[in-house]
Amino acid sequence: MGHNCVNSTPHATHECGANQAGSFFTPMKPPLSFSDQLNLMSTRGLTIDDRELALKRLSETNFYRLRGYWLTYERDGRFIPNTTFDSIWNTYALDCALRRWVWEAIAPIEIKARALFAYHMAMECGPLAHEDNRYFRSARAHSHSMESLIRERNRALRDGVPCAVHNVEKYGDLPIWAAVEIMSMGTVSQLYGNLDPAKSGVAKSIAGEFGVKPFILRSWLRHLTYIRNICGHHSRLYNRVMTTRANLLKKDSGYDSDKEFPTFLVLKRIYDRSWPERWPSMLDGLEALISAHESVSLNPMRFPLEWREVLG
């Protein structure tokens, strides 16, 4: 059979553009130079005051990275009149600053969660209780967590992480207080969320130290792990729909949404309980970085007008 677009194999060719179901894709767009990318934006109504600077910034970011930041400046495929490249760049710059602030805010929470999970699990259930599915509600979910832990342990051993090497060489395994140091935050969150309250009081003890009930802490850790990964991968936080939402306290329920402001409320509540002396200066820092980009609207993140007082 000749080389044409008839193909009886289940693998589609790029030339034919067919997928395995037999349908056809739209031909791939040709690549555009940075200059052509800027020209395209201009034809769609964007004002570019400094073309050389705009080209430099495009080359340092990526058209599709910036693309997410002009969603609020666009209507029906065209820019709202008077939208400038600087408007988009300031939105991007605010998002970068917010991600750094959030990343730093989550760091001590992650460390505390690891420490408390290791302490209460070990003290109540034993040094290897995290490997015993009897303490967890779903054996299947626990198995997935253990698969993740094995990968993380193997990586730590390859990298020569001292606590992993020492414990494996001496005991043949990692006690929970060492395991939490090489687990991802996702694994810690999954293990905590899967704890069976009928088999131990670990979940309640940890949640109590955060000042909330276990179902709230499960939600918060899962949400903050999601947010942490967004920040860690330099993904857009501004004007993002949160697919992993946090359960808010009853007193905060009026601010519930699938956007960013609930994340800041969760951080406030955790700091109020754990490090109340740190929060005022952190909030000052947040206000300063928002003020430095005052032309960027906070509405897409569902920040209320009185956000400073709400978070104060």
XYZ file of N, CA and C in Angstrom, residues 127-132 146 149-150 153-154 157 162-180 182-183:
99
model
N 6.993 3.452 64.861
C 7.875 4.102 63.884
C 7.598 3.747 62.425
N 6.956 2.600 62.166
C 6.666 2.204 60.782
C 5.165 2.170 60.504
N 4.384 2.846 61.335
C 2.923 2.799 61.192
C 2.444 3.376 59.866
N 3.222 4.296 59.291
C 2.812 4.886 58.014
C 2.776 3.856 56.892
N 3.476 2.724 57.079
C 3.497 1.667 56.062
C 2.399 0.629 56.285
N 1.664 0.732 57.380
C 0.652 -0.254 57.755
C -0.727 0.248 57.343
N 2.270 4.655 49.188
C 3.496 3.887 49.405
C 4.329 3.805 48.121
N 6.113 6.959 48.023
C 7.183 6.978 49.020
C 8.383 6.157 48.566
N 8.128 5.017 47.940
C 9.235 4.187 47.444
C 10.041 4.945 46.399
N 11.995 7.579 48.255
C 13.101 6.983 49.004
C 14.242 6.589 48.070
N 13.911 5.974 46.932
C 14.948 5.581 45.979
C 15.702 6.791 45.441
N 18.032 7.978 48.152
C 19.210 7.110 48.259
C 20.196 7.377 47.125
N 21.513 12.097 53.650
C 22.053 11.430 54.845
C 21.026 10.658 55.664
N 19.860 11.269 55.950
C 18.895 10.592 56.818
C 18.362 9.327 56.159
N 18.241 9.330 54.836
C 17.768 8.139 54.125
C 18.846 7.059 54.115
N 20.058 7.427 53.765
C 21.155 6.465 53.690
C 21.417 5.836 55.062
N 21.491 6.658 56.104
C 21.784 6.161 57.450
C 20.746 5.144 57.919
N 19.468 5.489 57.801
C 18.419 4.615 58.322
C 18.267 3.333 57.516
N 18.383 3.438 56.197
C 18.256 2.234 55.377
C 19.436 1.294 55.612
N 20.640 1.847 55.733
C 21.809 1.002 55.977
C 21.771 0.376 57.369
N 21.236 1.096 58.347
C 21.234 0.597 59.727
C 20.022 -0.269 60.035
N 18.822 0.159 59.550
C 17.594 -0.534 59.925
C 16.899 -1.225 58.752
N 17.338 -0.921 57.536
C 16.700 -1.511 56.370
C 15.424 -0.820 55.952
N 15.051 0.252 56.640
C 13.820 0.967 56.330
C 13.898 2.374 56.911
N 12.890 3.192 56.585
C 12.841 4.560 57.088
C 11.747 4.699 58.134
N 12.089 4.994 59.388
C 11.049 5.306 60.369
C 10.340 6.584 59.937
N 9.160 6.787 60.451
C 8.338 7.905 59.985
C 9.032 9.248 60.150
N 9.829 9.413 61.219
C 10.487 10.711 61.427
C 11.566 10.991 60.387
N 12.079 9.953 59.748
C 13.007 10.153 58.626
C 12.250 10.193 57.304
N 11.197 9.374 57.206
C 10.440 9.301 55.951
C 9.824 10.642 55.576
N 9.339 11.405 56.587
C 8.696 12.678 56.255
C 9.672 13.680 55.653
N 11.839 13.046 53.359
C 12.059 12.809 51.923
C 10.735 12.660 51.171
N 9.612 12.659 51.893
C 8.301 12.624 51.243
C 8.006 13.966 50.580
